[in-house]
mmCIF file of C-alpha atoms in Angstrom:
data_model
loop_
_atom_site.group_PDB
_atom_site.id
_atom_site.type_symbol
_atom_site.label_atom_id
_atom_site.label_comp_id
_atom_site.label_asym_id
_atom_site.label_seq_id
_atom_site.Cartn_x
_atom_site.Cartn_y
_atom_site.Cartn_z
ATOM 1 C CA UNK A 263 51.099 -61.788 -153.874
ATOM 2 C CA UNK A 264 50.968 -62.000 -149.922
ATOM 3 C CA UNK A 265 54.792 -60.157 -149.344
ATOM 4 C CA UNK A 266 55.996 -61.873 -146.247
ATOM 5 C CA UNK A 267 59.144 -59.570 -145.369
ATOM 6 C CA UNK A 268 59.905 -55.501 -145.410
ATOM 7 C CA UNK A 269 62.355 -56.626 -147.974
ATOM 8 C CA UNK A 270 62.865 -54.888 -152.082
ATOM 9 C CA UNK A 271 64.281 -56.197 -155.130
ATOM 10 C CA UNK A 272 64.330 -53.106 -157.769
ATOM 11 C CA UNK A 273 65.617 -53.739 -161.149
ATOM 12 C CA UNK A 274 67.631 -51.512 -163.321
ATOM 13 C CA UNK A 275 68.154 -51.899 -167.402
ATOM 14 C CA UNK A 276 66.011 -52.647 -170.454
ATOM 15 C CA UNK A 277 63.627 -54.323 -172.171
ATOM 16 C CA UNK A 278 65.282 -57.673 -170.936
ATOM 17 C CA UNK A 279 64.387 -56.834 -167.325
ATOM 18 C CA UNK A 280 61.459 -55.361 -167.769
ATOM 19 C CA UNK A 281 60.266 -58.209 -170.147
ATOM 20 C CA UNK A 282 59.088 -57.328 -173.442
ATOM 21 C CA UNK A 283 57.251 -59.333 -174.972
ATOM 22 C CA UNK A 284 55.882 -61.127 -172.470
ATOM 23 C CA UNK A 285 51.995 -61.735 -171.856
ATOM 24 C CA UNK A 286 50.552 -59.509 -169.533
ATOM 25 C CA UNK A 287 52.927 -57.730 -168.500
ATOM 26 C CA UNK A 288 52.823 -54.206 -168.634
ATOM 27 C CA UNK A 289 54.432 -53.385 -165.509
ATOM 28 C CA UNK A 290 56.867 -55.724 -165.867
ATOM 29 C CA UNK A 291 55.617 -58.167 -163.306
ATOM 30 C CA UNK A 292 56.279 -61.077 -165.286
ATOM 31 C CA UNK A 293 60.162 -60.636 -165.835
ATOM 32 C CA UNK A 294 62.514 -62.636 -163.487
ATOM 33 C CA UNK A 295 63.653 -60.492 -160.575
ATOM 34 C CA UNK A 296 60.018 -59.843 -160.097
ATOM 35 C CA UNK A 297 59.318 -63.458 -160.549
ATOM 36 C CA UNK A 298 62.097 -64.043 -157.537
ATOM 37 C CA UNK A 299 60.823 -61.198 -155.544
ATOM 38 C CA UNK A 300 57.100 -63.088 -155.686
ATOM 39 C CA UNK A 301 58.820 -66.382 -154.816
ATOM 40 C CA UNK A 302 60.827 -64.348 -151.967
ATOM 41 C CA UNK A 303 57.638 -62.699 -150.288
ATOM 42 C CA UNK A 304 59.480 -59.673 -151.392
ATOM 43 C CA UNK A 305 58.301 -56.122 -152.601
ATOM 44 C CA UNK A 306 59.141 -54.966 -156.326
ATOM 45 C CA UNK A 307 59.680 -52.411 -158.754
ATOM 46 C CA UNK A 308 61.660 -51.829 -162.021
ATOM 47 C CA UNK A 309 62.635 -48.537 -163.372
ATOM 48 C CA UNK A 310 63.829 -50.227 -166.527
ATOM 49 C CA UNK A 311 63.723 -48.367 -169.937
ATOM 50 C CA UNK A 312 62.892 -50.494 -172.984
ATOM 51 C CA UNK A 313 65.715 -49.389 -175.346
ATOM 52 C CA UNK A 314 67.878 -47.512 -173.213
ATOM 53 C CA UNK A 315 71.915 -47.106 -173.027
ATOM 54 C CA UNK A 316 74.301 -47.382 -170.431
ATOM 55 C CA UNK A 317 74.367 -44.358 -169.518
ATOM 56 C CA UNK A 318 70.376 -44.135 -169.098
ATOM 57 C CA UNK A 319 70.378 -47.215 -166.258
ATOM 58 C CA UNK A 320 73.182 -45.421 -164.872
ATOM 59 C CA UNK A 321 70.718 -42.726 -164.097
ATOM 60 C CA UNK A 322 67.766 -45.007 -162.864
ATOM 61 C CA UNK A 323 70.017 -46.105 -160.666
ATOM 62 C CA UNK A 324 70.616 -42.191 -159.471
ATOM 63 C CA UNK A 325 67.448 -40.741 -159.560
ATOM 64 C CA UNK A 326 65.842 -44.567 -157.370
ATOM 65 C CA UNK A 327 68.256 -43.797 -154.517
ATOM 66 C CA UNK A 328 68.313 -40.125 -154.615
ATOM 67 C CA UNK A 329 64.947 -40.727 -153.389
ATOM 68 C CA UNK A 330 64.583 -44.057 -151.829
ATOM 69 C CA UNK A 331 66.769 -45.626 -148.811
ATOM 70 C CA UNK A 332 69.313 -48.612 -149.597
ATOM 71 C CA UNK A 333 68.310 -50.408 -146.333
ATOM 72 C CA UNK A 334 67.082 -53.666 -146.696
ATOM 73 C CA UNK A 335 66.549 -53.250 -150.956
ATOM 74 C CA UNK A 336 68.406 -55.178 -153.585
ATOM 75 C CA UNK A 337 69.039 -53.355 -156.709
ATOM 76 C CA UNK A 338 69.175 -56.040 -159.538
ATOM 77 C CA UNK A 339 70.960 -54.618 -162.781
ATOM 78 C CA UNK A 340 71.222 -55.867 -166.124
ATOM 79 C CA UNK A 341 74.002 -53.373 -168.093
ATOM 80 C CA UNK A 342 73.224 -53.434 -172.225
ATOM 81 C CA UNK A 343 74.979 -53.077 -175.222
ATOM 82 C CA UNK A 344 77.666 -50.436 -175.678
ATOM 83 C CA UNK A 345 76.811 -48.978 -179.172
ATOM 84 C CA UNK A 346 73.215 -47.358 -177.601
ATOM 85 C CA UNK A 347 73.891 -43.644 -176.706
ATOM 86 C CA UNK A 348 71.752 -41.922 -174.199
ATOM 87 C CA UNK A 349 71.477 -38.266 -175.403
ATOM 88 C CA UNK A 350 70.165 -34.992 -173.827
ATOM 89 C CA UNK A 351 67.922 -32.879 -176.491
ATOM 90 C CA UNK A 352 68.587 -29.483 -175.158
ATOM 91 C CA UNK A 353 65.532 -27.945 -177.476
ATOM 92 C CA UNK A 354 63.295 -30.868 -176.628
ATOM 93 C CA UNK A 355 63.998 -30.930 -172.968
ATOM 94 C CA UNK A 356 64.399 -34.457 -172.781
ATOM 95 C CA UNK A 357 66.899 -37.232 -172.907
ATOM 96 C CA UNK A 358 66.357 -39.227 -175.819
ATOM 97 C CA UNK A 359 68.596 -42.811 -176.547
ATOM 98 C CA UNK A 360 70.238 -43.370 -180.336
ATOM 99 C CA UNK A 361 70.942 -46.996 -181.485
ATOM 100 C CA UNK A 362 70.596 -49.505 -184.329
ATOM 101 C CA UNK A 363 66.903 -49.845 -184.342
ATOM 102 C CA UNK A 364 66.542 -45.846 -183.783
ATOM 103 C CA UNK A 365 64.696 -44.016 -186.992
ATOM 104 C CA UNK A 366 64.070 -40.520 -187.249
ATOM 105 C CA UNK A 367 60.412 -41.624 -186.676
ATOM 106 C CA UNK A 368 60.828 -42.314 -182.875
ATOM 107 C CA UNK A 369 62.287 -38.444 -182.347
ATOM 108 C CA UNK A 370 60.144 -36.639 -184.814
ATOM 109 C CA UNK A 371 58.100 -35.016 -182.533
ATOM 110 C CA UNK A 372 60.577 -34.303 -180.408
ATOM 111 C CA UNK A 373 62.773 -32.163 -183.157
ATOM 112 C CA UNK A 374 61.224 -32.028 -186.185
ATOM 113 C CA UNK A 375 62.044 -34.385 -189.143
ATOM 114 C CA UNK A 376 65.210 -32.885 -190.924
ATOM 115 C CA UNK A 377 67.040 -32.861 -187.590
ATOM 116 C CA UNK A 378 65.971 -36.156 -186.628
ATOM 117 C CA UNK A 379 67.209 -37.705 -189.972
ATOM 118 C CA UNK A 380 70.738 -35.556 -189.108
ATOM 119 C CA UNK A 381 71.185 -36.616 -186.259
ATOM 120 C CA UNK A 382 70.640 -40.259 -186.495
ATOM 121 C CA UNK A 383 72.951 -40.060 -189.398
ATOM 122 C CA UNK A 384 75.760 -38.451 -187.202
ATOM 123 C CA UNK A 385 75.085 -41.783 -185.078
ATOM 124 C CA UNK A 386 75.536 -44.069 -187.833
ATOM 125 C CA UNK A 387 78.366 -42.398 -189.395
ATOM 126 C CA UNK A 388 80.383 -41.903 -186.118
ATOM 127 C CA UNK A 389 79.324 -43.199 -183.505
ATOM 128 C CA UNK A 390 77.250 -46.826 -183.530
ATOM 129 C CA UNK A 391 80.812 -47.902 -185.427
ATOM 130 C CA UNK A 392 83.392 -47.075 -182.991
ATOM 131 C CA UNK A 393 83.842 -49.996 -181.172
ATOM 132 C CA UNK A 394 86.823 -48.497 -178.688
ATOM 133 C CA UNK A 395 84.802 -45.165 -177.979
ATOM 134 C CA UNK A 396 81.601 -47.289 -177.510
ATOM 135 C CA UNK A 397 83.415 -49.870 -175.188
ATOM 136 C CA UNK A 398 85.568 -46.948 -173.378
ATOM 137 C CA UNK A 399 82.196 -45.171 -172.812
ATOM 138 C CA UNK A 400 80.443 -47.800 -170.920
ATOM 139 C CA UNK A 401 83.292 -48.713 -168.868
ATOM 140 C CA UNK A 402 83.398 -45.583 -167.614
ATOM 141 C CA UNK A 403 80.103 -45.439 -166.981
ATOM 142 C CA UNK A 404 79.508 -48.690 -165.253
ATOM 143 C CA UNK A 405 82.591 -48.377 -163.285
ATOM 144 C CA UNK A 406 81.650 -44.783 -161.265
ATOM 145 C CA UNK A 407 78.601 -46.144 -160.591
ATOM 146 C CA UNK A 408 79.895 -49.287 -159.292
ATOM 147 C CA UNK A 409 81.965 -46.706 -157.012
ATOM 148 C CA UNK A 410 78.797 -44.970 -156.450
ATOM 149 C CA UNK A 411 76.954 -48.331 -155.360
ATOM 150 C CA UNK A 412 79.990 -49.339 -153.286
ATOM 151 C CA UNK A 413 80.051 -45.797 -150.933
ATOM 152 C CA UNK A 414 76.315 -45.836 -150.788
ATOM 153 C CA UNK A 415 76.730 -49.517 -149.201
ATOM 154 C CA UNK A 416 73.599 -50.481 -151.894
ATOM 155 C CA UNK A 417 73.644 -54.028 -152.411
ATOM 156 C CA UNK A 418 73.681 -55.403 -155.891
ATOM 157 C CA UNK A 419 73.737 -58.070 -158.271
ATOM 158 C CA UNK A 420 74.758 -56.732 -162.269
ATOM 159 C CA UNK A 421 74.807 -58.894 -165.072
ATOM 160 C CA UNK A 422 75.561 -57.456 -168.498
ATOM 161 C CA UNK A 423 74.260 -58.169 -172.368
ATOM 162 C CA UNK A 424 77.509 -57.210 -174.627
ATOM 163 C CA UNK A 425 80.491 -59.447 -174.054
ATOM 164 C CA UNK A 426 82.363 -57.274 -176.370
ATOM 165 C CA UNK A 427 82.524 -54.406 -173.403
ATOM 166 C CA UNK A 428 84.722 -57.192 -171.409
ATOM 167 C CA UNK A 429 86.291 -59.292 -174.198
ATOM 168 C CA UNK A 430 88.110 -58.851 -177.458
ATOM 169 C CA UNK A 431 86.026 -60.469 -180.388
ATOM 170 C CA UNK A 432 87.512 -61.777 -183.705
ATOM 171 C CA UNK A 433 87.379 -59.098 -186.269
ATOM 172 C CA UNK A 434 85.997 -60.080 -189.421
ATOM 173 C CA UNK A 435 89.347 -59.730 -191.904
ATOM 174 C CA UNK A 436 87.335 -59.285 -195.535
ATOM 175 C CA UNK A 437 84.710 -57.053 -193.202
ATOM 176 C CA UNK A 438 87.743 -54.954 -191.613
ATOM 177 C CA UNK A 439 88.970 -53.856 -195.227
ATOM 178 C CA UNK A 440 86.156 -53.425 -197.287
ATOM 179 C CA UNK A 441 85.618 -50.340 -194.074
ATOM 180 C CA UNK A 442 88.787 -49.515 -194.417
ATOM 181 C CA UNK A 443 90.343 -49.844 -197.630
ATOM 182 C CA UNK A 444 91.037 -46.706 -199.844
ATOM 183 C CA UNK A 445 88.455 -46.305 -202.812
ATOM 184 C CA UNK A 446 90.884 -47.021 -204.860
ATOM 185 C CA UNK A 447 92.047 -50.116 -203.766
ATOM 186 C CA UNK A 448 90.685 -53.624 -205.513
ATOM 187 C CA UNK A 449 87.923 -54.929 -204.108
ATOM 188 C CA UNK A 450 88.041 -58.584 -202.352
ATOM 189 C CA UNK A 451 85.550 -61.239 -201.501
ATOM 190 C CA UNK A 452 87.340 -63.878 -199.231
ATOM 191 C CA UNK A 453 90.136 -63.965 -196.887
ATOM 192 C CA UNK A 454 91.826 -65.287 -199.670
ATOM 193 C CA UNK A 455 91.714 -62.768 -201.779
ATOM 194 C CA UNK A 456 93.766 -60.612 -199.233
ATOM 195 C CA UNK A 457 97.159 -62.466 -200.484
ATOM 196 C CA UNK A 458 96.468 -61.021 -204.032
ATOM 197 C CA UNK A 459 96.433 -58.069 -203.185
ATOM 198 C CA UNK A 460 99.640 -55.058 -203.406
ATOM 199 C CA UNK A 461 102.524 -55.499 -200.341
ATOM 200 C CA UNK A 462 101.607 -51.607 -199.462
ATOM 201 C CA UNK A 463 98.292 -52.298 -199.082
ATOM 202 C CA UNK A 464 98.451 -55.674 -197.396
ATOM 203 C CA UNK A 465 100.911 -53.902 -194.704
ATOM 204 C CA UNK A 466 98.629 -50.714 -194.286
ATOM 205 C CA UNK A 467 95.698 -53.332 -193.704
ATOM 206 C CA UNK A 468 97.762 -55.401 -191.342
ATOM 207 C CA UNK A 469 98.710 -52.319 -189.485
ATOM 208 C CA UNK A 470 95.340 -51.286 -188.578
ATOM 209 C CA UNK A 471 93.971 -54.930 -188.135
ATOM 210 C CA UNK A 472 96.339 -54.941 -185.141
ATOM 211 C CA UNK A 473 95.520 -51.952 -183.507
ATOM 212 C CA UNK A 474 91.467 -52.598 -183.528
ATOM 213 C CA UNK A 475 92.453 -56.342 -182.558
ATOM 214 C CA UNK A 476 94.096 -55.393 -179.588
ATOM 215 C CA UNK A 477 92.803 -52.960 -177.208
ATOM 216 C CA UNK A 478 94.400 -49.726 -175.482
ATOM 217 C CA UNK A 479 96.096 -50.661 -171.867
ATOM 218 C CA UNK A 480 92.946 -48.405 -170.573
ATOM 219 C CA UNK A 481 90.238 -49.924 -171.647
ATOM 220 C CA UNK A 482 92.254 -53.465 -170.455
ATOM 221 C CA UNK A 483 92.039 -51.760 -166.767
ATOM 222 C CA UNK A 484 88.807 -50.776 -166.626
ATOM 223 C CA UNK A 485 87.541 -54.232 -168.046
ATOM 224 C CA UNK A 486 89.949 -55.619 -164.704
ATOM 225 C CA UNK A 487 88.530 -53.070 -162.477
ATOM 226 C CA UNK A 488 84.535 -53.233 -163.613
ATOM 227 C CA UNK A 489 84.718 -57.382 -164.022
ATOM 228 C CA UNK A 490 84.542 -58.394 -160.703
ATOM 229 C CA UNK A 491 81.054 -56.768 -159.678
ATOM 230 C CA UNK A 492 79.717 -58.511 -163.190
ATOM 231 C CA UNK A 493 77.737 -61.753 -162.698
ATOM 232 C CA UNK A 494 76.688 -64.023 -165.193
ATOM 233 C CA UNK A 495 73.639 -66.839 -166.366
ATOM 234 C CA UNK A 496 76.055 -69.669 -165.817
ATOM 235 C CA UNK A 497 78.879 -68.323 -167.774
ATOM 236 C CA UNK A 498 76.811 -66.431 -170.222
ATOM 237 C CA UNK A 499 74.335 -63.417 -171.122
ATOM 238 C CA UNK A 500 70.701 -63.812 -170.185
ATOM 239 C CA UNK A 501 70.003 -63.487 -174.312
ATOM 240 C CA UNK A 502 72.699 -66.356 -174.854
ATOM 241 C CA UNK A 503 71.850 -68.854 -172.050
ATOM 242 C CA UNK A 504 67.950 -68.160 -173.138
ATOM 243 C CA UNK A 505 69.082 -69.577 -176.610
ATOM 244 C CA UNK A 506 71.615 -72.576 -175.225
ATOM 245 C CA UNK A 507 69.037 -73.714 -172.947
ATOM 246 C CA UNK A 508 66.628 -73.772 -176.138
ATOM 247 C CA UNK A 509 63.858 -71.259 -174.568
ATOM 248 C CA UNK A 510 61.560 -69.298 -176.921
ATOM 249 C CA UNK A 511 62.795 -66.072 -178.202
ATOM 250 C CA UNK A 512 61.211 -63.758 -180.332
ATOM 251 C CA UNK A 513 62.361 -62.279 -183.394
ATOM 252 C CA UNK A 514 63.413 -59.103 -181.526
ATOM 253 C CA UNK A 515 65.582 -60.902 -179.519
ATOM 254 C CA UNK A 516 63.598 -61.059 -176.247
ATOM 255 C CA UNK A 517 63.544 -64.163 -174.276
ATOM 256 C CA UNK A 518 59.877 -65.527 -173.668
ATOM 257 C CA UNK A 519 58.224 -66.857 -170.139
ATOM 258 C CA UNK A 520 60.086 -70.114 -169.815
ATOM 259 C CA UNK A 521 63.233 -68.145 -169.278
ATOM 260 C CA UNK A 522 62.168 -65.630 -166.981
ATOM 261 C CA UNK A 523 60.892 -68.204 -164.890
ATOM 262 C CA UNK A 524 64.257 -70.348 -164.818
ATOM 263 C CA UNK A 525 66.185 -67.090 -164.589
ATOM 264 C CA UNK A 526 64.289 -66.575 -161.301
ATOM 265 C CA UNK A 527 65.058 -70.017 -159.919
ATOM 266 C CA UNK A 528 68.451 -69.093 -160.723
ATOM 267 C CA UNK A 529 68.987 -65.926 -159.310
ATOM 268 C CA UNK A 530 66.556 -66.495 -156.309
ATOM 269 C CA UNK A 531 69.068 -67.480 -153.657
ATOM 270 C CA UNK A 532 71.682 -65.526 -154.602
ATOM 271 C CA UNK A 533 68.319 -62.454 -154.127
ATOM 272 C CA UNK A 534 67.778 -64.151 -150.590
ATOM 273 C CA UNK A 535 71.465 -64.242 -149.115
ATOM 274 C CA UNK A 536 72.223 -60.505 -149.893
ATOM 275 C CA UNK A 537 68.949 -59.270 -148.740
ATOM 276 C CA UNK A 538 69.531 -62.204 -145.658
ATOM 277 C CA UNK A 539 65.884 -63.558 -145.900
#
């Protein structure tokens, strides 16, 4: 590539902007902001982490401008799904990142077996299923460094993958008992089995229903004061508009090259206005 201006796009997030999957492209040259930065004349780089939290791009985004200047570079970030944690292994000296595809395989070395296995079960058991403390979590996150980003005048365009951290989803009713209900309680199939079911129990199931339905005031003010910085493929995630426009996607969920390449002629002059090429 011949770059034509002193300009940067750098990317910040996961495998979805660094482009997994995709052919020949181990340093992620083939994934869309670096597809727009070609197309620009532009320099790039990514510091994106396949598999990483919120918490981890949080800290790409640190550690890039702690020792790069903001002048004339365009920080492209991609925020991911709220149930990943991004962990510090005090024994192992290293941050690690816990989520639904983690197995105690992937931290073995780091901690030994038996204390892998515990501690991905104290993620399953308490942490990947807590909606409100995953959602609460990221909000915070995102939203200091959107401060940050704001009083270090870096320009930016973020785009997120879980529209659960901004929206309420429907809560599965038969799914929402069978995790709550009492071991004692009969066991149901179908919503309609609900109405069969003891007045007590209907009303303690009810109860709770409402309260994981309809989230805390706080989390409803962070989702006010984070949504304006958040950007969108034309009303949707990059995984979702990969899949309405009918582009390849593997069966890890990774969009293929036919979206990377519309993504970037998507994106590309939004890229060019904030970095004024």
């Amino acid at each position: 590539m011949i770059q034509k201006t002193h300009k940067k796009i750098v990317s910040f997030g996961d495998s979805f902007v660094f482009g997994n999957e995709l052919k020949d492209n181990e340093d992620g040259s083939r994934a869309w902001p670096s597809l727009a930065a070609q197309d620009l004349g532009c320099a790039y780089e990514t510091m994106s982490v396949a598999g990483c939290g919120n918490e981890n791009i949080a800290r790409q985004l640190y550690t890039y401008f702690s020792h790069n200047p903001a002048e004339h570079t365009l920080a492209v970030i991609n925020w991911t799904w709220c149930m990943r944690w991004d962990f510090f292994l005090q024994e192992a000296n290293s941050w690690v990142t816990l989520g639904p595809t983690c197995v105690p395989g992937k931290l073995q070395d780091l901690i030994g077996l038996d204390k892998a296995t515990n501690l991905i079960n104290f993620y399953r058991a308490n942490l990947e299923p807590s909606q409100t403390w995953n959602i609460f979590r990221s909000l915070q996150c995102i939203y200091a460094t959107q401060c940050w980003l704001k009083q270090h005048h870096i320009q930016n365009i973020q785009t997120y993958m879980d529209v659960s951290m901004l929206e309420d989803l429907p809560i599965d009713c038969v799914e929402h008992y069978q995790s709550f209900k009492d071991p004692s309680w009969p066991k149901i199939s179908t919503p309609q089995d609900m109405f069969s079911l003891p007045t007590h129990i209907i009303d303690e199931v009810n109860l709770d229903f409402r309260e994981q339905s309809e989230s805390a005031q706080y989390i409803k003010d962070l989702r006010t004061s984070i949504n304006p910085q958040l950007q969108t493929f034309q009303g949707q995630t990059f995984l979702d508009w990969s899949r309405s426009n009918n582009f390849p996607v593997t069966e890890l969920l990774h969009p293929l090259e036919q979206a990377h390449r519309s993504a970037a002629d998507l994106w590309q002059d939004s890229y060019a206005q904030l970095l004024q090429i």
